[in-house]
Amino acid sequence: MINQHTAVIGTQWGDEGKGKIVDYLMKKHDVVVRFQGGNNAGHTVVVGKESFPLHLLPSGILYENKTCLIADGVIVNPEVLVEELVSIRKRITKTAKLYLSKRSHVIMPWHIVRDGITGKKIGTTQRGIGPTYTDATGRQGIRAMDFTDSKRIKDLIKENAEFNRVMIDSILKFYQIKLSQKEKSHIKTATDAQKITTDYLRYFKKLEKLGVELTDSTELLNGYLSKQKSILFEGAQATLLDIIHGDYPYVTSSHPTIGGIFIGTGCRPRDLQVIGVSKAYSTRVGEGPYPTELDDKIGETLRKNGHEFGTTTGRPRRCGWLDLVALKYAVSVNGIDAISLTKLDVLSGLETLRIATAYQFKDKQIKNYPSETWLREKVKPVYKEFLGWNENISNVKSFEKLPKTAQKYVSFIEKQIGIPVKFIGVGPDRKELIVR
Ligand code: IMP
């Protein structure tokens, strides 16, 4: 039984396979909403034999009878939005109606230059995410609504471009970073107010032509709620990348946790079911602590069998065992009702499986997720071992038909976290999903 509204939230470090469960749940919802992040996200939606890599668009975009909303809390690169829409429209003529919040902040070329310029190792996606949110909270940002007034936007871009050129110069001086001629000329282009104004006004015009409607998305969404339309909130990134609740500073700059929905949409849906998505193992891209990371042959096997390479950046993902300390934390932070456990099939063929149930630090066992990121760099996982299975499980349609060892593995997770595993992914195809 699916509740009226559903939130799909990542419980790990992103890339849990949220796209597939969003796609499954889509049928039961009218409106699909992105509420945070930007084009740092990456998921592939498979329709029939075709696959569509999406970064910024809500997954519902592929379905004519759905309404899609890029809400207030999302930051938007309009050039990317145009590219994504144009490339989809080449393959599907009738897509969903798309609304873009007037309040959404816009990623400008200088944000992309500033992303990672200090050389501090966070391993961002280099899409300008951190600097755009920084300017938003610093009350320095440019919002989609600013592009409806060409005089206003011209002045805003001029001021911001000049300010950013000075800021970038100062950062480079402070960190004693020497640039090549090519890099210098890139910064010049990325702060060229006149060119940027022309380009960005063109992108917004193009979006209008593509049927994207700039709107007060809070009003729109609350209107849908009062008309009893069912809403699917599509999370991007994940709990452990949350700017407050994640492994700070190895995080993204938005709120992928449940609170991000309320902040990022300006609505409070009642009857909201929260589905947490977790891989049957774990992966992480970018820097940061990862106690259950496998730097060995098993890690390589997971990477190879699970095709663990980033959709957005192509980077090989770090791979490891499932971490229940982290999963329990994600369940509590988000008030998760049920888990969608993805990629169980990737574990097929491994002789012994492990799940971390606690961390060991010196002579102390830690059962709760420590807020000190530095401590998570030092802990050793305490593992429970399980027998693996050799069968190919991709055609299995019910929990009871899974090999007994696989059932044991899943049941152990359920028991430990205290909520049901309602969906189990057993292969990449949308049909390869056990629903309980
Ligand atoms: P940013 O979001 O580009 O600022 O990157 C900050 C951190 O979040 C880096 O470790 C990224 O690798 C990670 N990250 C951002 N988006 C995703 C995602 O969609 N999946 C996995 N990791 C992500």
Short mmCIF file of C-alpha atoms and ligand atoms in Angstrom, two decimals:
data_model
loop_
_atom_site.label_atom_id
_atom_site.label_comp_id
_atom_site.label_asym_id
_atom_site.label_seq_id
_atom_site.Cartn_x
_atom_site.Cartn_y
_atom_site.Cartn_z
CA MET A 1 0.00 0.00 0.00
CA ILE A 2 1.56 3.27 -1.11
CA ASN A 3 0.69 6.42 0.83
CA GLN A 4 -0.51 9.48 -0.99
CA HIS A 5 2.84 11.26 -1.09
CA THR A 6 6.27 9.69 -1.15
CA ALA A 7 9.80 10.92 -0.51
CA VAL A 8 12.72 8.95 -1.91
CA ILE A 9 15.85 9.69 0.10
CA GLY A 10 19.39 8.35 -0.26
CA THR A 11 20.73 6.80 2.94
CA GLN A 12 24.41 6.52 2.00
CA TRP A 13 26.69 8.78 -0.09
CA GLY A 14 24.53 8.95 -3.21
CA ASP A 15 24.30 6.66 -6.22
CA GLU A 16 22.11 4.17 -4.30
CA GLY A 17 19.91 3.60 -7.34
CA LYS A 18 17.16 6.03 -6.38
CA GLY A 19 16.19 6.44 -10.06
CA LYS A 20 14.82 2.93 -10.31
CA ILE A 21 12.53 3.16 -7.29
CA VAL A 22 11.43 6.65 -8.33
CA ASP A 23 10.58 5.16 -11.70
CA TYR A 24 8.58 2.35 -10.06
CA LEU A 25 6.68 4.75 -7.78
CA MET A 26 6.00 7.21 -10.59
CA LYS A 27 2.89 5.32 -11.71
CA LYS A 28 1.20 6.09 -8.41
CA HIS A 29 1.96 9.82 -8.33
CA ASP A 30 0.88 12.82 -10.39
CA VAL A 31 3.70 15.25 -9.74
CA VAL A 32 7.47 14.63 -9.47
CA VAL A 33 9.53 17.22 -7.60
CA ARG A 34 13.27 17.84 -7.26
CA PHE A 35 13.82 19.85 -4.08
CA GLN A 36 17.61 20.23 -3.63
CA GLY A 37 20.98 19.93 -5.34
CA GLY A 38 21.64 20.71 -8.96
CA ASN A 39 23.27 19.01 -11.92
CA ASN A 40 25.72 17.29 -9.56
CA ALA A 41 23.13 14.49 -9.44
CA GLY A 42 23.15 11.75 -12.00
CA HIS A 43 20.79 8.92 -12.59
CA THR A 44 19.78 6.85 -15.51
CA VAL A 45 16.14 6.12 -16.22
CA VAL A 46 15.52 3.14 -18.46
CA VAL A 47 12.34 3.21 -20.54
CA GLY A 48 11.86 0.18 -22.76
CA LYS A 49 15.23 -0.46 -24.35
CA GLU A 50 16.34 3.14 -24.09
CA SER A 51 18.28 4.68 -21.26
CA PHE A 52 18.21 8.37 -20.39
CA PRO A 53 20.93 9.88 -18.22
CA LEU A 54 19.45 12.77 -16.22
CA HIS A 55 21.27 15.29 -14.05
CA LEU A 56 18.91 18.13 -13.35
CA LEU A 57 15.52 17.08 -14.66
CA PRO A 58 13.10 15.16 -12.43
CA SER A 59 12.70 11.56 -13.64
CA GLY A 60 9.02 12.17 -14.42
CA ILE A 61 10.06 14.26 -17.44
CA LEU A 62 9.93 11.16 -19.66
CA TYR A 63 6.21 10.66 -19.05
CA GLU A 64 3.73 12.85 -20.89
CA ASN A 65 1.00 12.47 -18.27
CA LYS A 66 3.13 13.68 -15.33
CA THR A 67 3.92 17.15 -14.07
CA CYS A 68 7.49 17.94 -13.09
CA LEU A 69 8.74 20.64 -10.83
CA ILE A 70 12.24 21.96 -10.16
CA ALA A 71 11.46 23.55 -6.81
CA ASP A 72 12.90 26.47 -4.81
CA GLY A 73 15.78 24.59 -3.16
CA VAL A 74 17.34 23.37 -6.41
CA ILE A 75 20.13 25.38 -8.02
CA VAL A 76 19.92 25.58 -11.77
CA ASN A 77 22.45 25.80 -14.55
CA PRO A 78 20.15 26.99 -17.38
CA GLU A 79 22.59 25.92 -20.09
CA VAL A 80 22.53 22.36 -18.76
CA LEU A 81 18.74 22.43 -18.44
CA VAL A 82 18.42 23.47 -22.09
CA GLU A 83 20.86 20.76 -23.19
CA GLU A 84 19.09 18.04 -21.21
CA LEU A 85 15.66 19.00 -22.49
CA VAL A 86 16.79 19.32 -26.10
CA SER A 87 18.53 15.96 -26.01
CA ILE A 88 15.45 14.24 -24.53
CA ARG A 89 13.08 15.91 -26.99
CA LYS A 90 15.18 14.52 -29.83
CA ARG A 91 14.21 11.06 -28.62
CA ILE A 92 10.75 11.62 -27.06
CA THR A 93 8.55 14.29 -28.60
CA LYS A 94 6.00 14.50 -25.81
CA THR A 95 7.52 14.98 -22.39
CA ALA A 96 5.97 16.05 -19.08
CA LYS A 97 5.07 19.65 -18.34
CA LEU A 98 8.01 21.24 -16.53
CA TYR A 99 7.86 24.09 -14.04
CA LEU A 100 10.90 25.91 -12.71
CA SER A 101 10.76 27.83 -9.44
CA LYS A 102 11.32 31.55 -9.70
CA ARG A 103 13.14 31.32 -6.38
CA SER A 104 15.76 28.80 -7.54
CA HIS A 105 19.28 30.16 -7.52
CA VAL A 106 21.23 30.13 -10.76
CA ILE A 107 24.68 28.61 -11.23
CA MET A 108 26.82 31.25 -12.94
CA PRO A 109 30.15 30.64 -14.75
CA TRP A 110 32.14 32.13 -11.84
CA HIS A 111 30.62 29.57 -9.48
CA ILE A 112 32.08 26.80 -11.60
CA VAL A 113 35.51 28.50 -11.57
CA ARG A 114 35.37 28.89 -7.77
CA ASP A 115 34.38 25.22 -7.23
CA GLY A 116 37.52 23.52 -5.89
CA ILE A 117 39.81 26.45 -6.75
CA THR A 118 41.47 26.37 -3.31
CA GLY A 119 42.79 22.89 -4.00
CA LYS A 120 41.24 21.60 -0.74
CA LYS A 121 40.50 17.92 -1.28
CA ILE A 122 36.76 17.31 -1.19
CA GLY A 123 36.41 15.80 -4.64
CA THR A 124 33.40 17.85 -5.75
CA THR A 125 31.66 17.28 -9.06
CA GLN A 126 33.02 20.70 -10.22
CA ARG A 127 29.57 21.86 -11.26
CA GLY A 128 29.64 25.04 -9.14
CA ILE A 129 27.33 23.61 -6.47
CA GLY A 130 29.13 24.79 -3.29
CA PRO A 131 29.82 28.38 -4.49
CA THR A 132 26.22 28.82 -5.72
CA TYR A 133 24.74 27.78 -2.36
CA THR A 134 27.40 29.93 -0.64
CA ASP A 135 26.26 33.00 -2.57
CA ALA A 136 22.61 32.09 -1.94
CA THR A 137 23.05 32.04 1.84
CA GLY A 138 25.38 35.06 1.61
CA ARG A 139 22.49 36.99 -0.01
CA GLN A 140 24.68 37.59 -3.03
CA GLY A 141 23.04 35.12 -5.41
CA ILE A 142 21.10 35.50 -8.62
CA ARG A 143 17.70 33.84 -8.85
CA ALA A 144 15.73 32.59 -11.84
CA MET A 145 13.19 35.38 -11.32
CA ASP A 146 15.92 37.99 -11.89
CA PHE A 147 16.05 36.97 -15.54
CA THR A 148 12.51 38.25 -16.14
CA ASP A 149 13.81 41.84 -15.98
CA SER A 150 16.62 42.50 -18.48
CA LYS A 151 17.75 45.77 -16.86
CA ARG A 152 17.83 44.24 -13.37
CA ILE A 153 19.75 41.16 -14.52
CA LYS A 154 22.26 43.23 -16.48
CA ASP A 155 23.15 45.24 -13.36
CA LEU A 156 23.21 42.17 -11.12
CA ILE A 157 25.51 40.25 -13.44
CA LYS A 158 27.83 43.25 -13.85
CA GLU A 159 28.22 43.70 -10.10
CA ASN A 160 28.62 39.97 -9.42
CA ALA A 161 31.10 39.43 -12.27
CA GLU A 162 33.36 42.24 -11.04
CA PHE A 163 33.10 41.09 -7.45
CA ASN A 164 33.91 37.51 -8.44
CA ARG A 165 36.93 38.50 -10.52
CA VAL A 166 38.40 40.27 -7.47
CA MET A 167 37.46 37.36 -5.21
CA ILE A 168 39.01 34.75 -7.52
CA ASP A 169 42.21 36.82 -7.77
CA SER A 170 42.41 37.07 -3.97
CA ILE A 171 41.84 33.34 -3.51
CA LEU A 172 44.58 32.56 -6.01
CA LYS A 173 46.96 34.96 -4.22
CA PHE A 174 46.12 33.58 -0.78
CA TYR A 175 46.73 29.96 -1.84
CA GLN A 176 49.69 30.98 -4.05
CA ILE A 177 48.18 29.25 -7.04
CA LYS A 178 49.84 29.90 -10.40
CA LEU A 179 47.64 29.64 -13.49
CA SER A 180 48.43 28.83 -17.10
CA GLN A 181 47.50 31.32 -19.84
CA LYS A 182 44.59 29.07 -20.79
CA GLU A 183 43.26 29.05 -17.23
CA LYS A 184 43.62 32.83 -16.98
CA SER A 185 41.67 33.38 -20.17
CA HIS A 186 39.01 30.95 -18.94
CA ILE A 187 38.51 33.06 -15.79
CA LYS A 188 38.26 36.18 -17.97
CA THR A 189 35.45 34.59 -19.99
CA ALA A 190 33.74 33.32 -16.84
CA THR A 191 33.54 36.88 -15.50
CA ASP A 192 32.75 38.66 -18.77
CA ALA A 193 29.50 40.35 -17.73
CA GLN A 194 28.35 41.33 -21.20
CA LYS A 195 28.81 37.91 -22.74
CA ILE A 196 27.27 36.14 -19.75
CA THR A 197 24.21 38.41 -19.77
CA THR A 198 23.64 37.70 -23.47
CA ASP A 199 24.21 33.94 -23.09
CA TYR A 200 22.04 33.52 -19.99
CA LEU A 201 19.15 35.60 -21.34
CA ARG A 202 19.32 33.36 -24.41
CA TYR A 203 19.14 30.19 -22.28
CA PHE A 204 16.09 31.50 -20.43
CA LYS A 205 14.41 32.46 -23.71
CA LYS A 206 15.15 28.96 -25.02
CA LEU A 207 13.67 27.39 -21.89
CA GLU A 208 10.51 29.41 -22.46
CA LYS A 209 10.39 28.15 -26.06
CA LEU A 210 10.81 24.60 -24.79
CA GLY A 211 7.69 25.11 -22.68
CA VAL A 212 9.39 25.45 -19.29
CA GLU A 213 7.26 27.68 -17.10
CA LEU A 214 8.85 29.94 -14.54
CA THR A 215 6.50 29.92 -11.59
CA ASP A 216 5.94 30.45 -7.89
CA SER A 217 6.45 26.76 -7.24
CA THR A 218 5.43 26.97 -3.57
CA GLU A 219 2.02 28.26 -4.57
CA LEU A 220 1.77 25.70 -7.36
CA LEU A 221 2.68 22.78 -5.12
CA ASN A 222 0.38 23.80 -2.27
CA GLY A 223 -2.38 24.09 -4.88
CA TYR A 224 -1.67 20.51 -5.98
CA LEU A 225 -1.76 19.35 -2.35
CA SER A 226 -5.16 20.95 -1.79
CA LYS A 227 -6.44 19.28 -4.98
CA GLN A 228 -5.34 15.88 -3.58
CA LYS A 229 -2.72 15.32 -6.28
CA SER A 230 -0.10 12.85 -5.14
CA ILE A 231 3.45 14.10 -5.05
CA LEU A 232 6.71 12.20 -5.39
CA PHE A 233 9.69 14.00 -3.90
CA GLU A 234 12.80 12.84 -5.70
CA GLY A 235 15.91 13.21 -3.55
CA ALA A 236 19.34 13.70 -5.08
CA GLN A 237 22.65 12.87 -3.32
CA ALA A 238 22.11 11.41 0.13
CA THR A 239 22.02 11.66 3.91
CA LEU A 240 25.76 11.32 4.51
CA LEU A 241 26.39 14.15 2.02
CA ASP A 242 24.00 16.55 3.80
CA ILE A 243 25.66 19.89 4.61
CA ILE A 244 24.68 19.55 8.30
CA HIS A 245 23.99 15.86 8.89
CA GLY A 246 26.72 14.40 6.67
CA ASP A 247 30.49 13.91 6.98
CA TYR A 248 31.29 17.63 7.05
CA PRO A 249 33.30 19.00 5.21
CA TYR A 250 33.18 16.06 2.74
CA VAL A 251 29.59 16.87 1.85
CA THR A 252 27.54 18.63 -0.76
CA SER A 253 26.08 22.05 0.03
CA SER A 254 22.37 21.19 0.10
CA HIS A 255 20.02 19.19 2.33
CA PRO A 256 19.38 15.76 0.79
CA THR A 257 17.74 14.75 4.09
CA ILE A 258 14.00 14.91 4.70
CA GLY A 259 14.10 18.51 5.97
CA GLY A 260 15.29 19.55 2.52
CA ILE A 261 11.79 18.87 1.24
CA PHE A 262 10.17 21.45 3.49
CA ILE A 263 12.88 24.06 2.94
CA GLY A 264 13.21 23.32 -0.76
CA THR A 265 9.50 23.40 -1.64
CA GLY A 266 7.70 25.54 0.91
CA CYS A 267 5.06 22.91 1.52
CA ARG A 268 4.25 20.40 4.24
CA PRO A 269 2.61 17.33 2.77
CA ARG A 270 0.59 15.18 5.15
CA ASP A 271 0.55 11.37 4.63
CA LEU A 272 4.16 11.39 3.53
CA GLN A 273 5.78 7.99 3.23
CA VAL A 274 9.58 8.09 3.37
CA ILE A 275 11.47 5.46 1.41
CA GLY A 276 15.19 5.25 2.16
CA VAL A 277 17.36 3.81 -0.57
CA SER A 278 20.46 1.80 0.29
CA LYS A 279 22.70 -0.44 -1.76
CA ALA A 280 23.12 -3.96 -0.39
CA TYR A 281 26.77 -2.90 0.00
CA SER A 282 28.10 0.68 -0.17
CA THR A 283 29.92 3.10 -2.46
CA ARG A 284 31.26 6.59 -2.21
CA VAL A 285 32.78 9.08 -4.66
CA GLY A 286 35.01 11.95 -3.65
CA GLU A 287 37.00 12.25 -0.45
CA GLY A 288 35.99 11.56 3.15
CA PRO A 289 35.96 8.80 5.77
CA TYR A 290 34.67 5.40 4.75
CA PRO A 291 35.23 2.78 7.48
CA THR A 292 33.93 -0.21 5.48
CA GLU A 293 35.88 0.62 2.30
CA LEU A 294 37.43 -2.37 0.54
CA ASP A 295 40.77 -1.61 -1.01
CA ASP A 296 41.16 -5.15 -2.31
CA LYS A 297 39.94 -7.74 -4.81
CA ILE A 298 36.43 -7.83 -3.33
CA GLY A 299 36.18 -4.05 -3.71
CA GLU A 300 37.25 -4.42 -7.35
CA THR A 301 34.66 -7.15 -7.89
CA LEU A 302 31.91 -4.92 -6.49
CA ARG A 303 33.06 -2.06 -8.74
CA LYS A 304 33.14 -4.29 -11.80
CA ASN A 305 29.92 -6.22 -11.19
CA GLY A 306 28.02 -3.17 -9.96
CA HIS A 307 29.35 -0.88 -12.77
CA GLU A 308 30.40 1.54 -10.08
CA PHE A 309 31.52 4.52 -12.12
CA GLY A 310 29.95 7.99 -11.69
CA THR A 311 27.10 8.98 -14.04
CA THR A 312 28.05 12.65 -13.75
CA THR A 313 31.85 12.54 -13.64
CA GLY A 314 32.74 8.99 -14.77
CA ARG A 315 34.95 8.61 -11.66
CA PRO A 316 35.43 5.06 -10.33
CA ARG A 317 33.46 4.80 -7.09
CA ARG A 318 35.04 3.63 -3.86
CA CYS A 319 33.33 0.35 -2.81
CA GLY A 320 32.81 -1.39 0.52
CA TRP A 321 30.56 -3.45 2.78
CA LEU A 322 27.20 -2.26 4.07
CA ASP A 323 27.52 -0.08 7.16
CA LEU A 324 24.60 -0.47 9.57
CA VAL A 325 25.87 2.24 11.93
CA ALA A 326 25.44 4.69 9.05
CA LEU A 327 22.16 3.16 7.86
CA LYS A 328 20.57 3.34 11.33
CA TYR A 329 21.65 6.97 11.50
CA ALA A 330 20.02 7.70 8.12
CA VAL A 331 16.81 5.96 9.25
CA SER A 332 16.61 8.16 12.34
CA VAL A 333 17.61 11.46 10.70
CA ASN A 334 14.95 11.02 7.99
CA GLY A 335 12.26 9.11 9.88
CA ILE A 336 12.39 6.48 7.17
CA ASP A 337 9.38 4.13 6.93
CA ALA A 338 10.80 1.48 4.62
CA ILE A 339 13.98 0.63 2.77
CA SER A 340 14.56 -0.03 -0.88
CA LEU A 341 17.62 -2.29 -0.91
CA THR A 342 19.29 -2.06 -4.31
CA LYS A 343 21.78 -4.21 -6.23
CA LEU A 344 21.52 -7.36 -4.12
CA ASP A 345 22.48 -9.27 -7.30
CA VAL A 346 25.93 -7.63 -7.27
CA LEU A 347 26.77 -9.71 -4.17
CA SER A 348 26.04 -13.00 -5.98
CA GLY A 349 29.13 -15.19 -6.24
CA LEU A 350 30.95 -13.82 -3.18
CA GLU A 351 31.77 -16.61 -0.75
CA THR A 352 31.50 -14.58 2.45
CA LEU A 353 29.64 -11.33 3.00
CA ARG A 354 30.11 -8.80 5.78
CA ILE A 355 27.97 -6.13 7.37
CA ALA A 356 29.37 -3.58 9.83
CA THR A 357 27.29 -3.45 13.03
CA ALA A 358 29.52 -1.14 15.11
CA TYR A 359 32.84 0.70 15.06
CA GLN A 360 35.85 -0.02 17.24
CA PHE A 361 37.90 2.95 18.45
CA LYS A 362 40.81 1.95 20.73
CA ASP A 363 39.11 -0.14 23.44
CA LYS A 364 35.66 1.35 22.88
CA GLN A 365 32.81 0.06 20.72
CA ILE A 366 30.76 2.78 19.04
CA LYS A 367 27.22 1.92 18.00
CA ASN A 368 26.00 5.39 17.00
CA TYR A 369 27.20 7.43 14.05
CA PRO A 370 29.77 9.86 15.48
CA SER A 371 29.34 13.51 14.56
CA GLU A 372 33.14 13.94 14.58
CA THR A 373 34.20 13.27 11.00
CA TRP A 374 37.82 12.87 12.13
CA LEU A 375 36.76 10.04 14.46
CA ARG A 376 35.14 8.18 11.58
CA GLU A 377 38.51 8.34 9.82
CA LYS A 378 40.09 6.39 12.71
CA VAL A 379 37.52 3.73 13.59
CA LYS A 380 37.63 0.08 12.53
CA PRO A 381 34.37 -1.63 11.59
CA VAL A 382 33.06 -4.54 13.67
CA TYR A 383 31.68 -7.06 11.21
CA LYS A 384 29.07 -9.80 11.22
CA GLU A 385 29.79 -12.44 8.58
CA PHE A 386 27.28 -14.16 6.30
CA LEU A 387 27.47 -17.00 3.85
CA GLY A 388 27.07 -15.83 0.26
CA TRP A 389 25.17 -17.41 -2.62
CA ASN A 390 26.15 -18.39 -6.14
CA GLU A 391 22.81 -18.34 -7.90
CA ASN A 392 21.87 -15.65 -10.41
CA ILE A 393 18.97 -13.95 -8.63
CA SER A 394 17.94 -11.49 -11.34
CA ASN A 395 14.80 -13.41 -12.31
CA VAL A 396 13.61 -13.92 -8.75
CA LYS A 397 10.23 -12.27 -8.21
CA SER A 398 9.56 -12.90 -4.51
CA PHE A 399 11.54 -12.76 -1.30
CA GLU A 400 10.75 -16.41 -0.52
CA LYS A 401 12.35 -17.53 -3.81
CA LEU A 402 15.68 -15.88 -2.99
CA PRO A 403 18.45 -18.25 -1.84
CA LYS A 404 18.15 -18.84 1.92
CA THR A 405 21.49 -17.12 2.52
CA ALA A 406 20.27 -14.00 0.69
CA GLN A 407 17.06 -14.01 2.75
CA LYS A 408 19.15 -14.23 5.91
CA TYR A 409 21.26 -11.28 4.79
CA VAL A 410 18.20 -9.08 4.14
CA SER A 411 16.35 -10.18 7.28
CA PHE A 412 19.37 -9.34 9.41
CA ILE A 413 19.38 -5.77 8.02
CA GLU A 414 15.64 -5.39 8.71
CA LYS A 415 16.00 -6.63 12.25
CA GLN A 416 18.90 -4.34 13.01
CA ILE A 417 17.33 -1.15 11.64
CA GLY A 418 13.80 -1.94 12.85
CA ILE A 419 11.95 -1.10 9.62
CA PRO A 420 10.99 -3.29 6.65
CA VAL A 421 12.96 -3.75 3.46
CA LYS A 422 10.03 -3.27 1.13
CA PHE A 423 11.81 -3.29 -2.22
CA ILE A 424 14.79 -5.39 -3.29
CA GLY A 425 16.69 -4.67 -6.50
CA VAL A 426 17.96 -7.84 -8.15
CA GLY A 427 19.17 -6.45 -11.49
CA PRO A 428 19.46 -3.23 -13.50
CA ASP A 429 16.22 -3.62 -15.47
CA ARG A 430 13.14 -1.91 -14.02
CA LYS A 431 11.40 -5.31 -13.87
CA GLU A 432 14.19 -6.79 -11.75
CA LEU A 433 12.65 -5.62 -8.51
CA ILE A 434 11.08 -7.62 -5.67
CA VAL A 435 8.17 -5.76 -4.06
CA ARG A 436 7.07 -7.11 -0.67
P1 IMP B 1 29.43 18.79 -4.94
O1 IMP B 1 28.03 18.39 -4.68
O2 IMP B 1 29.79 18.82 -6.40
O3 IMP B 1 29.81 20.06 -4.23
O4 IMP B 1 30.39 17.65 -4.31
C1 IMP B 1 30.50 17.44 -2.89
C2 IMP B 1 30.60 15.96 -2.57
O5 IMP B 1 29.38 15.32 -2.88
C3 IMP B 1 31.67 15.22 -3.38
O6 IMP B 1 32.22 14.20 -2.56
C4 IMP B 1 30.86 14.61 -4.52
O7 IMP B 1 31.49 13.47 -5.06
C5 IMP B 1 29.58 14.25 -3.79
N1 IMP B 1 28.41 14.18 -4.67
C6 IMP B 1 27.70 15.20 -5.18
N2 IMP B 1 26.67 14.76 -5.93
C7 IMP B 1 26.70 13.41 -5.87
C8 IMP B 1 25.87 12.38 -6.40
O8 IMP B 1 24.86 12.61 -7.07
N3 IMP B 1 26.27 11.10 -6.11
C9 IMP B 1 27.35 10.82 -5.34
N4 IMP B 1 28.13 11.75 -4.81
C10 IMP B 1 27.81 13.04 -5.07
#
